[in-house]
XYZ file of C-alpha atoms in Angstrom:
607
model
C 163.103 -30.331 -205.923
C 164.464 -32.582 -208.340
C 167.074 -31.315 -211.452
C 163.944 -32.931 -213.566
C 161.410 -30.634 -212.070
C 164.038 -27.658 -213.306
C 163.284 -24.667 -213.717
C 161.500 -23.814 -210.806
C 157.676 -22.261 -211.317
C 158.433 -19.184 -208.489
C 162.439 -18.550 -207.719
C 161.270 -16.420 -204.810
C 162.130 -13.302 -203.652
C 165.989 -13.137 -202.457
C 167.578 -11.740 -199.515
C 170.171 -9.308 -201.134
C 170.464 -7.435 -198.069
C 174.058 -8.756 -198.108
C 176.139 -12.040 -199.863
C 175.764 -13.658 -196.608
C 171.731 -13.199 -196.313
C 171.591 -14.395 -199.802
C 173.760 -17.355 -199.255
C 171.417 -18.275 -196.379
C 168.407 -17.360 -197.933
C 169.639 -20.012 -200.722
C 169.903 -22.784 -197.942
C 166.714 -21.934 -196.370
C 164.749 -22.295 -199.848
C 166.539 -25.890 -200.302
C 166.052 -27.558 -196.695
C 164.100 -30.562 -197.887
C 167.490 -31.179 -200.152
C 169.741 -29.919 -197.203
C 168.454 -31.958 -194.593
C 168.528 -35.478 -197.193
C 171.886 -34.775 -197.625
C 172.850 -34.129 -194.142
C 170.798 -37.783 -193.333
C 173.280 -39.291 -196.070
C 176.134 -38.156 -194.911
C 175.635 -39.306 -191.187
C 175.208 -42.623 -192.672
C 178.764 -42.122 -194.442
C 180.339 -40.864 -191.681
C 179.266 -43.275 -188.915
C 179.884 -46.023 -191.245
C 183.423 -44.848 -191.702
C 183.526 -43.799 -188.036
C 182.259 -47.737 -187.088
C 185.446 -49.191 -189.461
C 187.702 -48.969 -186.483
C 185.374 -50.694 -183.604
C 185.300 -53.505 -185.893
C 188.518 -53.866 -186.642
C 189.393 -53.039 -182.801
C 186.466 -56.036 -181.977
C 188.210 -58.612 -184.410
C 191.833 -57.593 -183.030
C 190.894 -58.435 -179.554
C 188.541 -61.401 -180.640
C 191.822 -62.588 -182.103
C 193.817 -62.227 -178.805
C 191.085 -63.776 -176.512
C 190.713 -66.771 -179.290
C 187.206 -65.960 -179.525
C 185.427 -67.000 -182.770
C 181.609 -65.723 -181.662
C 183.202 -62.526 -181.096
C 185.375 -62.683 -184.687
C 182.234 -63.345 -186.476
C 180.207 -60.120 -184.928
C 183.408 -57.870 -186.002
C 182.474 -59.387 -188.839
C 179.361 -58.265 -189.562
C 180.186 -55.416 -187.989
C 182.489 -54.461 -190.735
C 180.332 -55.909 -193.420
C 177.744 -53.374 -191.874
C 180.277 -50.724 -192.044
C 181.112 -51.211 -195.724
C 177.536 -51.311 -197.121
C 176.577 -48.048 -194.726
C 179.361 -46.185 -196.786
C 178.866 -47.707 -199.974
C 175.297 -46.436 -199.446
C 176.022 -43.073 -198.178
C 178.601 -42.125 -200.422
C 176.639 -42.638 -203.429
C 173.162 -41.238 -202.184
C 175.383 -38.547 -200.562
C 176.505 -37.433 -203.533
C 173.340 -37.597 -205.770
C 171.858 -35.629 -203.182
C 174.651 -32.673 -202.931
C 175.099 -32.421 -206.494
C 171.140 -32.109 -206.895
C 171.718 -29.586 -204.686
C 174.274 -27.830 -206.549
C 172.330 -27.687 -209.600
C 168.891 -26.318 -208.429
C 170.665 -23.603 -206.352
C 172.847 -22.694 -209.692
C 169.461 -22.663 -211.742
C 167.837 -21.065 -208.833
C 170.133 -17.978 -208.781
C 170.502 -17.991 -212.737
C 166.520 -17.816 -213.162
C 166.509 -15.229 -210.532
C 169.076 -13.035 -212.587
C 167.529 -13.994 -215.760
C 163.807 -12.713 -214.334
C 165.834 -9.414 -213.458
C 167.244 -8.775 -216.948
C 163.709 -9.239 -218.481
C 162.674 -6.972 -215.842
C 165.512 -4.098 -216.350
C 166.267 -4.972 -220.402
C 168.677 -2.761 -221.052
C 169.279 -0.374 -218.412
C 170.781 -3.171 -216.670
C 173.918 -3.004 -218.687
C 173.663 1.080 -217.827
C 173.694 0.297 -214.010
C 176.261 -2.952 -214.225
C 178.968 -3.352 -216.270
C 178.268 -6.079 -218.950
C 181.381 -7.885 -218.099
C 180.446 -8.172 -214.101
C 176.594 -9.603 -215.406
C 178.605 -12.283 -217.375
C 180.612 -13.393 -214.749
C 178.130 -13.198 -212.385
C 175.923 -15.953 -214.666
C 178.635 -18.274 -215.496
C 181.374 -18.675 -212.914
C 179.865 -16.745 -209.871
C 176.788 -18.916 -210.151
C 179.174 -21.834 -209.979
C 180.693 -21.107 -206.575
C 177.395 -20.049 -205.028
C 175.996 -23.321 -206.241
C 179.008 -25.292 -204.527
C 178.817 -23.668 -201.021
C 175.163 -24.743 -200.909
C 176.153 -28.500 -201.816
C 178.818 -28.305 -199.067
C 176.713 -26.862 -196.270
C 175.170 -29.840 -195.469
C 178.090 -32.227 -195.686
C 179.861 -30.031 -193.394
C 177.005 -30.204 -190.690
C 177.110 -33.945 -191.353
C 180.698 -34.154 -190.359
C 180.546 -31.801 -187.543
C 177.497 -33.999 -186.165
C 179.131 -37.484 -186.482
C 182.866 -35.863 -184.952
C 180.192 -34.506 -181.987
C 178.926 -38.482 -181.844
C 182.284 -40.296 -181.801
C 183.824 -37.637 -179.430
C 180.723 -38.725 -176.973
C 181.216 -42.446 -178.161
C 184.596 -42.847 -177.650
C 184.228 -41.188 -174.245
C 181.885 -43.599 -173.131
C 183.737 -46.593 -174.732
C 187.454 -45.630 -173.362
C 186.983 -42.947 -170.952
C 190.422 -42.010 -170.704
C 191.688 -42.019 -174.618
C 188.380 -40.428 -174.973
C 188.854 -37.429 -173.212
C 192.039 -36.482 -175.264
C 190.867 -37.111 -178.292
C 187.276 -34.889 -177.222
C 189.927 -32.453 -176.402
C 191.788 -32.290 -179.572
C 189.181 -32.873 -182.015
C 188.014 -29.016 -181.548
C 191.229 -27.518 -181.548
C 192.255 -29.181 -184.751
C 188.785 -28.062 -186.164
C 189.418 -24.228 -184.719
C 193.206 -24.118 -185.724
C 192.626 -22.928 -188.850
C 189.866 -20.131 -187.533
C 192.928 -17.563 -187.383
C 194.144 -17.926 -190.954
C 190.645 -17.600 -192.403
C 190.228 -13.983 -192.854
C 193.240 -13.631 -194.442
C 192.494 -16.101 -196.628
C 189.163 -14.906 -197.181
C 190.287 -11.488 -198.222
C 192.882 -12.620 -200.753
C 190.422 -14.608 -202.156
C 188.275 -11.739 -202.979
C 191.006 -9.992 -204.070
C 191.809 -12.912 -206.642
C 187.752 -12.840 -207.394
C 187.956 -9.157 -207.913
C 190.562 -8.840 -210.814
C 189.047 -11.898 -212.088
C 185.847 -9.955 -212.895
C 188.016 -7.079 -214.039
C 189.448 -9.303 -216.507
C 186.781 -10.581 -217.318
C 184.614 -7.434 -217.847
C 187.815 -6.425 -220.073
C 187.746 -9.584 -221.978
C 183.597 -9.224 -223.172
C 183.995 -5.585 -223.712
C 187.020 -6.415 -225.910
C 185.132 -8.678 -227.859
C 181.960 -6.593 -227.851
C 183.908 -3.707 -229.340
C 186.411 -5.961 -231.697
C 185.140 -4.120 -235.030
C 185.967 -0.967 -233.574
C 189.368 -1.991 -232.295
C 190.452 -3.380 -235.869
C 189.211 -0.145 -237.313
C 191.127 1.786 -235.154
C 194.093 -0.903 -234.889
C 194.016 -1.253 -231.360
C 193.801 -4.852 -231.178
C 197.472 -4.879 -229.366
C 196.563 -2.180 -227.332
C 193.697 -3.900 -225.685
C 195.409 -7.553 -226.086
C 198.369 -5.865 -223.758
C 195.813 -4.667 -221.504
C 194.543 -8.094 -221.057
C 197.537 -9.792 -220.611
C 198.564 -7.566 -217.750
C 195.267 -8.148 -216.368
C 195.632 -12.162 -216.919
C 198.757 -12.007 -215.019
C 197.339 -9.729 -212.071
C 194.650 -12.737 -211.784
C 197.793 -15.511 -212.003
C 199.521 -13.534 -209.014
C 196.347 -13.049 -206.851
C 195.493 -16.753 -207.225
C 199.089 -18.215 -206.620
C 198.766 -15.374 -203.719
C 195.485 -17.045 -202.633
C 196.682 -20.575 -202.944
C 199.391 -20.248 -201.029
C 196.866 -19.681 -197.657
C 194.929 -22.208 -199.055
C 197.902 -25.132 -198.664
C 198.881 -23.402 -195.440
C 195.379 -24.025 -194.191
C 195.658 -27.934 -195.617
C 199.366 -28.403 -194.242
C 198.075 -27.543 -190.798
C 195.168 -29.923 -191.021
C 197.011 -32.549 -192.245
C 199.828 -31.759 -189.490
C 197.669 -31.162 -186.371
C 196.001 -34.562 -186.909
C 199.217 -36.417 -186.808
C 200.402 -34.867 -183.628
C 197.020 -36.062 -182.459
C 197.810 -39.139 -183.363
C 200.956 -39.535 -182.058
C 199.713 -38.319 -178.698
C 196.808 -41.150 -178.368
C 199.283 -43.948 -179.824
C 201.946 -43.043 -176.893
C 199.318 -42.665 -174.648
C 197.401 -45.448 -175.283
C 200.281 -48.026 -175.244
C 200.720 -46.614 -171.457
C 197.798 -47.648 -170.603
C 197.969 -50.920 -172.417
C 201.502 -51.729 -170.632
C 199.784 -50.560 -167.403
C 197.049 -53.124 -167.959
C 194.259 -50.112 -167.828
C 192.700 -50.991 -171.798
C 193.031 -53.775 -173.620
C 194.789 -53.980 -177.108
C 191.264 -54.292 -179.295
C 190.375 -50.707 -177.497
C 193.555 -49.331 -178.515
C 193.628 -49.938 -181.389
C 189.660 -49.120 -181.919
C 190.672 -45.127 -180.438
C 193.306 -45.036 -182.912
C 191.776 -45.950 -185.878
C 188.669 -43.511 -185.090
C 191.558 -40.972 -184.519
C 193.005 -41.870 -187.540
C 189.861 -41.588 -189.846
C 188.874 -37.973 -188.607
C 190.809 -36.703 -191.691
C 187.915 -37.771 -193.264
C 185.322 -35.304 -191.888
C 187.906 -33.165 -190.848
C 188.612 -31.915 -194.811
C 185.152 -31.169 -194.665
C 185.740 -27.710 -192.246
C 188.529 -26.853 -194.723
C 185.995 -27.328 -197.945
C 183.430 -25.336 -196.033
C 185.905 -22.450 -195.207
C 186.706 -22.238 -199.196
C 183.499 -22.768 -199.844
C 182.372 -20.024 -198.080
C 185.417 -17.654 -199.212
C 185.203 -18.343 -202.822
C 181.202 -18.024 -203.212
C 180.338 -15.152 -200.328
C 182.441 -12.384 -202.946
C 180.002 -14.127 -206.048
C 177.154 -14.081 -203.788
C 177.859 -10.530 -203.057
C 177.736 -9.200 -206.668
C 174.887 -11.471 -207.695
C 172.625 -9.646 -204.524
C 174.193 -6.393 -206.192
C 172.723 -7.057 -209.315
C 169.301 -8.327 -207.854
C 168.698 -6.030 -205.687
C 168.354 -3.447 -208.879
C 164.891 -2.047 -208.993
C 162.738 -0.214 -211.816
C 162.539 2.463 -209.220
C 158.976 2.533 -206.775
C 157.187 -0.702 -206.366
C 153.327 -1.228 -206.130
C 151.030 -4.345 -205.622
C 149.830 -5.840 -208.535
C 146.260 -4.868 -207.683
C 146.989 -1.702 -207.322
C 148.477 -1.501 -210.468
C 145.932 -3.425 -212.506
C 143.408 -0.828 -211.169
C 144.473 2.116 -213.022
C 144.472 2.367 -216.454
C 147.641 3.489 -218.277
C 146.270 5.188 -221.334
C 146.783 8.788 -222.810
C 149.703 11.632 -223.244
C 152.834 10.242 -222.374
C 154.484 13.025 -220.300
C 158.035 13.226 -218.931
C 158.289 15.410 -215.572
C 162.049 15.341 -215.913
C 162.661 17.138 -219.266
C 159.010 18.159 -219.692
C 158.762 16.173 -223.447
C 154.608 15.341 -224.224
C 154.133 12.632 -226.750
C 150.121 13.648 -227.427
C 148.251 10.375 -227.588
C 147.469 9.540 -230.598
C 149.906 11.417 -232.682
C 153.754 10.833 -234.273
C 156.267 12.684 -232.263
C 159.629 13.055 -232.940
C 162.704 14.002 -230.539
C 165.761 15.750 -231.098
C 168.302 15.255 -228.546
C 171.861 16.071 -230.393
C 173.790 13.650 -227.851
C 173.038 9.862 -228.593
C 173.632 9.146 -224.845
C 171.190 11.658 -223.944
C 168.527 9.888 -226.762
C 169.432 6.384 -225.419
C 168.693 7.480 -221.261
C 165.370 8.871 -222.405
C 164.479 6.149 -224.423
C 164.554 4.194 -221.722
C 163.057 6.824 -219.498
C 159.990 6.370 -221.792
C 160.238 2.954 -221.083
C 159.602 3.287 -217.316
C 163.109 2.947 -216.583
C 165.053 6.056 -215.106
C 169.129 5.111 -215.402
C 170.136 7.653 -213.128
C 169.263 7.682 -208.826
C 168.194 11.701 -209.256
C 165.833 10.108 -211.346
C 163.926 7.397 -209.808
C 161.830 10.112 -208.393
C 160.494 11.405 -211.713
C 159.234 8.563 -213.266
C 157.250 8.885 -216.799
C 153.276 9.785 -216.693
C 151.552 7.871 -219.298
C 147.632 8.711 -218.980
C 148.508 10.723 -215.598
C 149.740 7.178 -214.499
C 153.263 6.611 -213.571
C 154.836 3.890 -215.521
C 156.948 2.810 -212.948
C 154.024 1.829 -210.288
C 152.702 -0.271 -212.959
C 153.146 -3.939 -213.041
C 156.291 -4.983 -215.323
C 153.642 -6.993 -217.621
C 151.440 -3.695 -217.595
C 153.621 -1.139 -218.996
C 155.354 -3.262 -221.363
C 152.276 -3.991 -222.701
C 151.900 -0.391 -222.827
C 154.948 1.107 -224.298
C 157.186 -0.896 -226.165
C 161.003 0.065 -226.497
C 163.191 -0.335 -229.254
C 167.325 0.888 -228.746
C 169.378 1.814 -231.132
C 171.151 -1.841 -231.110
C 167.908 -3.812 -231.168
C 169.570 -8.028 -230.979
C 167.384 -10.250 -232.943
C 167.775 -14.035 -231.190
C 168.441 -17.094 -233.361
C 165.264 -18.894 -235.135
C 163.206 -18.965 -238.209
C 161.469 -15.280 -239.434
C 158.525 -16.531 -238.192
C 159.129 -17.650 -234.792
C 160.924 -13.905 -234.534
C 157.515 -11.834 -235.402
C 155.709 -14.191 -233.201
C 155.707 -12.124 -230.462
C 152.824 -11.049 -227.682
C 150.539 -8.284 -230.065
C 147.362 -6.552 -230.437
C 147.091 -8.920 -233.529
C 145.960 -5.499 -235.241
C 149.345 -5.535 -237.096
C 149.728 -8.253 -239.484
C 153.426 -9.730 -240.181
C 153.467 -9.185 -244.441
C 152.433 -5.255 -243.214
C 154.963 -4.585 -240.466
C 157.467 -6.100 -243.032
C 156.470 -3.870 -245.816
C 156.212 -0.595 -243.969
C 159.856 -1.640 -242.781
C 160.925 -1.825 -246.544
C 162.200 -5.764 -245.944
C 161.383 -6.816 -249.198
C 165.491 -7.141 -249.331
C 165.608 -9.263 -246.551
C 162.819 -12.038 -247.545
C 164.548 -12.302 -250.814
C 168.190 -12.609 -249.032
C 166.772 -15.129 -246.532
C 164.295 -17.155 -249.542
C 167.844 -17.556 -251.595
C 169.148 -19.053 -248.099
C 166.214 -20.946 -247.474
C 166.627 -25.057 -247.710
C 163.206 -25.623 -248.268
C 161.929 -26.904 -251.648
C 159.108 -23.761 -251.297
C 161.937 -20.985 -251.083
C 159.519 -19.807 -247.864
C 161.953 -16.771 -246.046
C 159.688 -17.631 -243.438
C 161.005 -20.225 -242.334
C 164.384 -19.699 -242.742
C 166.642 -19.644 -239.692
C 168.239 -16.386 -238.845
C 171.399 -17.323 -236.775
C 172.220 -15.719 -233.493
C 172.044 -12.178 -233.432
C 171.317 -12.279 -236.626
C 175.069 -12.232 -237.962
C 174.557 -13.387 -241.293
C 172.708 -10.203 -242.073
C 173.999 -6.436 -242.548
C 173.155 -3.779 -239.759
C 170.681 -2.232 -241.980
C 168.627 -5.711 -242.301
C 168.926 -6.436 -238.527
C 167.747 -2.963 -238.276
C 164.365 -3.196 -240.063
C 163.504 -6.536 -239.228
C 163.990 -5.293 -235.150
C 161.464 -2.400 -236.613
C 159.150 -4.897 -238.068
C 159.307 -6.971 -234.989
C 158.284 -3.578 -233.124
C 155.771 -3.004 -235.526
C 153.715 -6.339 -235.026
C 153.628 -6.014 -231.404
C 151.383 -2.675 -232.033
C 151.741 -0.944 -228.456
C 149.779 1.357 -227.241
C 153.357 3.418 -227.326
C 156.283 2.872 -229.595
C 159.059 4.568 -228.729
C 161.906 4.141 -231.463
C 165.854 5.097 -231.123
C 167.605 6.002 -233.867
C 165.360 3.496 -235.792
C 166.886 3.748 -239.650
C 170.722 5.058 -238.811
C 171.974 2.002 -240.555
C 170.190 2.577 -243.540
C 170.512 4.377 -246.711
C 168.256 7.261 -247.241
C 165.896 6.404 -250.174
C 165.073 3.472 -247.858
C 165.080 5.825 -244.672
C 162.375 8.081 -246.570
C 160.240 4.437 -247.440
C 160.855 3.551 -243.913
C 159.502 6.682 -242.316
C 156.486 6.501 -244.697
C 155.980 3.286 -243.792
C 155.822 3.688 -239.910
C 153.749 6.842 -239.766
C 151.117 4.909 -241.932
C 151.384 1.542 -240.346
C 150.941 3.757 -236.985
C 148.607 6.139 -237.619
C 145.880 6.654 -234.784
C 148.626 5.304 -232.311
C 151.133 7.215 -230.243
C 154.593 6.780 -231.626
C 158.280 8.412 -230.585
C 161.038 8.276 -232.475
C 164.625 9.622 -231.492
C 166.209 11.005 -234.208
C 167.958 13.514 -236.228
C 167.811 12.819 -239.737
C 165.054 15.241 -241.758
C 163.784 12.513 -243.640
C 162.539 10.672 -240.546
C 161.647 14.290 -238.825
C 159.684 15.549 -241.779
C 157.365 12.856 -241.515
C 156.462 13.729 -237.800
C 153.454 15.797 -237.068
C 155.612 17.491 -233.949
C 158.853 17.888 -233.900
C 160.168 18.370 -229.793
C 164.084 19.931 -229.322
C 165.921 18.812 -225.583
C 168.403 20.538 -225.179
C 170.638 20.072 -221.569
C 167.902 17.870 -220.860
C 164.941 20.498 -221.097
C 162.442 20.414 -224.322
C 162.452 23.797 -225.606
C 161.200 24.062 -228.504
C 158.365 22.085 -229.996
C 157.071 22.483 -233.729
C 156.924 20.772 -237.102
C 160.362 19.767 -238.748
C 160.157 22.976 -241.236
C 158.892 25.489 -238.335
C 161.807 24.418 -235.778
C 164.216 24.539 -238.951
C 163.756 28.017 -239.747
C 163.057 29.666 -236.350
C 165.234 27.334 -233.984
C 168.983 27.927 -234.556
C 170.067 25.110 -232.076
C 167.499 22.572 -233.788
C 169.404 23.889 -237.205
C 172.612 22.832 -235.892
C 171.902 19.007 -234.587
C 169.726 18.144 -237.577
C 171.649 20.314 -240.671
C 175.060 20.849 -238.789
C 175.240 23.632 -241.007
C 176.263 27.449 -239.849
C 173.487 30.282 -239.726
C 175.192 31.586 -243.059
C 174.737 28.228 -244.894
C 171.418 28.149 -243.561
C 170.322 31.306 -244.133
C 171.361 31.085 -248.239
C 169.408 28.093 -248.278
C 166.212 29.639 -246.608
C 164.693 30.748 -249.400
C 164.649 26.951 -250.483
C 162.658 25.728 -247.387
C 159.087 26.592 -248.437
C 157.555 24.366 -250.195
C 160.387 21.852 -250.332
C 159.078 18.374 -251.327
C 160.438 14.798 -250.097
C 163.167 14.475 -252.855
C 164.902 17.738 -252.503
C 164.668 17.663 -248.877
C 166.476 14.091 -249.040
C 169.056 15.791 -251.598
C 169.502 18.382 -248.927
C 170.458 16.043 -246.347
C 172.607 14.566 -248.403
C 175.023 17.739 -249.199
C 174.755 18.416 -245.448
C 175.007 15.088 -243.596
């Protein structure tokens, strides 16, 4: 794989039995790239690795006044030098290659899962965690694959010289064969403790992050409220947590690097007074000493290579933990495809859990009272249960469980919209070009969402000679527009899809009621013949229903028309009119008959 073949065609299906698994799975699923880096980096190393039997060749070639010999150190060197130049730079196209397509790997494997979840990932994760999990978590997986082969390539060429330098001086060899792994296992001690205040450092790094994106998530609120200082104290405290957990961590860290920089040296003291022994003695000749001590010398080289792979694997194993956390999120029961595609989803959509029917076919409103409550069965209609009591209970649509469907199936089938629908940057156009029946035209799911505002707002915008509001860009979540525009075109968006099932939350809260009572007109004619559910509690929106359905401590009870439920159901009368029995019952005598207008009038003395 090649960072111009990006993105892959299939991520696969990861191992999120653990961070570990899905660390290795990751390495697994890039061997071709692993195993051209490791190649590489044996060419570095040796070449480095050769440096000193050159040198040691041309030292004793020297001595013995031999010129033949002085012109093979030569080349020998020469050799060396293009062998590293070589390496190096192939070496590190070839790691950071790897680097990339594991980062893009992991973030089109999260992506995939938020398409699959939509929202009720955010209920199961905090949004702060997915954040960091795409950005810097992604980061440190990405670099522990890159360094997993160039730490096998140094532990294979310190393996080769140990054996080479054994056979070339058998008794500098042995030492240095001897050493080599306890300088490489030295550190082994220190490593869990480093490990675990890494996480820790990791861990209120995520905390402060999470704290920073719901800060700025809810920064409206906060300057409504004037707790901007609260929350900016908050952070800070948590800023300075993270500052004390990574001085903490670093501190290990240089421990760990004093100790390889120290062993080595000791090493290297011991072969120098050794060797010059055996020199005095007669038993090696200078060129071999000094060939054992350069090799000795350069094992710094591959040697920071166990201490990179050690951080490596700290730092990433915590991010590769929560990533697996987040992937291995589920709808709830799994099918194969085929099964799926067998069985036709079509019918009464039917909730086991609170026992709501949404007749096929028909416009069904739901009172709730809670907004929570509305938003978790919302996206129980949806297919998606947000609570583990209820991945069990999954929603019938035609007698078929939406859950067991393919994800392509039953959004196809019943189409979502939340209460904070986010409308992506792009012209009007390319945002109602969306997968549809093609039923629903795009100047008709405008209309019946009353925004006839909104062209004119976005044709005064427009920098086209033709004043088109078509193509006029909308910027990223469609900031440049009130809530009550984003609103409607999200509805009108909804509209042109044209799913079998439309399930609406809290579709028109942001708008004012003369356009609410348009609005409602519009969708129960624009969906007339299909099966529609709207969460709501505003009459205007309930009147238009043809059944009204009350859940209340997540049970329907009472189902009716808007007019029925208001004058037999006390508890409907409190969530839609929030009125007492008393005010009620003076203005019962007004309920028959009432027409559009004075029902809107009514709202508006009771809202």
């Amino acid at each position: 794989m090649q960072i111009r073949d990006l993105p892959y065609a299939d991520p696969g299906v990861p191992d999120v039995r653990s961070g570990t698994r899905f660390l290795l799975w990751l390495g697994r699923n890039q061997l071709g790239g692993q195993v051209k880096a490791l190649l590489w980096g044996l060419l570095l190393q040796l070449g480095i690795a050769g440096l000193p039997l050159g040198v040691g060749v041309a030292v004793q070639a020297v001595v013995d006044r031999d010129g033949g010999r002085l012109a093979l150190a030569a080349g020998l060197l020469v050799g060396c030098g293009l062998a590293i130049a070589v390496g190096d730079t192939m070496l590190h196209r070839v790691a950071v290659t790897n680097w990339i397509t594991a980062a893009a790997r992991v973030q089109q494997l999260l992506s995939r899962k938020t398409a699959e979840l939509g929202s009720v990932l955010t209920r199961r994760v905090a949004a702060g965690e997915v954040v960091s999990v795409s950005t810097g978590d992604v980061e440190k997986i990405g670099w522990f694959v890159e360094a997993l082969s160039r730490f096998a390539a140094a532990a294979l060429s310190l393996l080769i010289v140990c054996v080479a330098l054994v056979v070339y001086q058998p008794a500098l060899g042995i030492v240095v064969t001897i050493g080599v792994p306890v300088l490489a296992l030295a550190v082994l001690p220190l490593l869990p403790r480093a490990t675990r205040r890494a996480d820790v450092q990791r861990e209120k790094a995520g905390k402060a992050t999470e704290l920073a994106s719901d800060t700025v998530a809810g920064l409206r609120v906060l300057r409504g409220i004037g707790g901007e200082e609260l929350f900016l104290g908050r952070y800070r405290a948590a800023s300075q947590e993270v500052r004390k957990a990574a001085v903490h961590s670093a501190r290990m860290w240089a421990l760990i690097a004093a100790i390889q920089v120290l062993l080595p040296g000791v090493l290297l003291i011991v072969v120098v007074a050794y060797g010059a022994r055996l020199a005095l003695d007669g038993r090696i000749t200078v060129g071999e000493l000094v060939t054992v001590y350069g090799a000795v010398a350069l094992t710094h080289h591959p040697m920071r290579n166990f201490e990179e792979i050690a951080m490596a694997f700290s730092f990433s194993r915590p991010s590769a933990k929560r990533a697996a956390r987040v992937l291995a999120l589920t709808r709830t029961t799994t099918t194969t495809d085929a099964a799926g595609e067998e069985r036709e989803a079509t019918g009464d959509l039917y909730d086991p859990l609170t026992g709501l029917v949404a007749p096929a076919g028909r416009f069904t409103a739901v009172v709730c009272g809670d907004p929570d409550v509305a938003g978790r069965l919302a996206d129980r209609l949806g297919g998606h249960p947000t609570e583990p009591a209820e991945g069990h209970t999954s929603v019938l649509l035609g007698g078929v469980p939406l859950d067991e469907l393919p994800l392509a199936a039953a959004r196809t089938a019943v189409l979502v919209q939340d209460k904070d629908p986010v409308l992506l940057s792009g012209s009007l156009r390319e945002l109602l070009d969306v997968p549809s029946s093609g039923a629903v035209r795009a100047e008709d799911a405008l209309a019946a969402a009353q925004c006839g505002d909104v062209l004119d707002a976005l044709a005064q915008a427009s920098v086209d000679t033709d004043e088109d509001p078509m193509r006029t860009r909308i910027t990223e979540r469609g900031r440049s527009l009130s809530g009550g525009q984003r609103q409607r075109l999200a509805l009108a968006r909804s509209l042109v899809t044209d799913p079998e099932v439309l399930v609406l939350d809290e579709p028109t809260s942001a708008v004012d009621s003369h356009t609410e009572s348009r609005v409602a007109d519009g969708i129960a004619r624009l969906r007339e013949g299909g099966t529609t559910v709207v969460l709501a509690s505003s009459p205007l929106l309930l009147d238009r229903a043809d059944r009204v359905v009350l859940v209340h401590d997540g049970q329907a009870v009472a189902v009716g028309t808007h007019r029925e439920l208001l004058a037999k159901e006390p508890r409907y009368r409190a969530v839609v009119t929030r009125e007492t029995d008393e005010e009620l019952a003076a203005a019962g005598s007004r309920l028959h008959g009432i027409d559009a207008d004075e029902l809107e009038a009514l709202e508006g003395e009771t809202a």
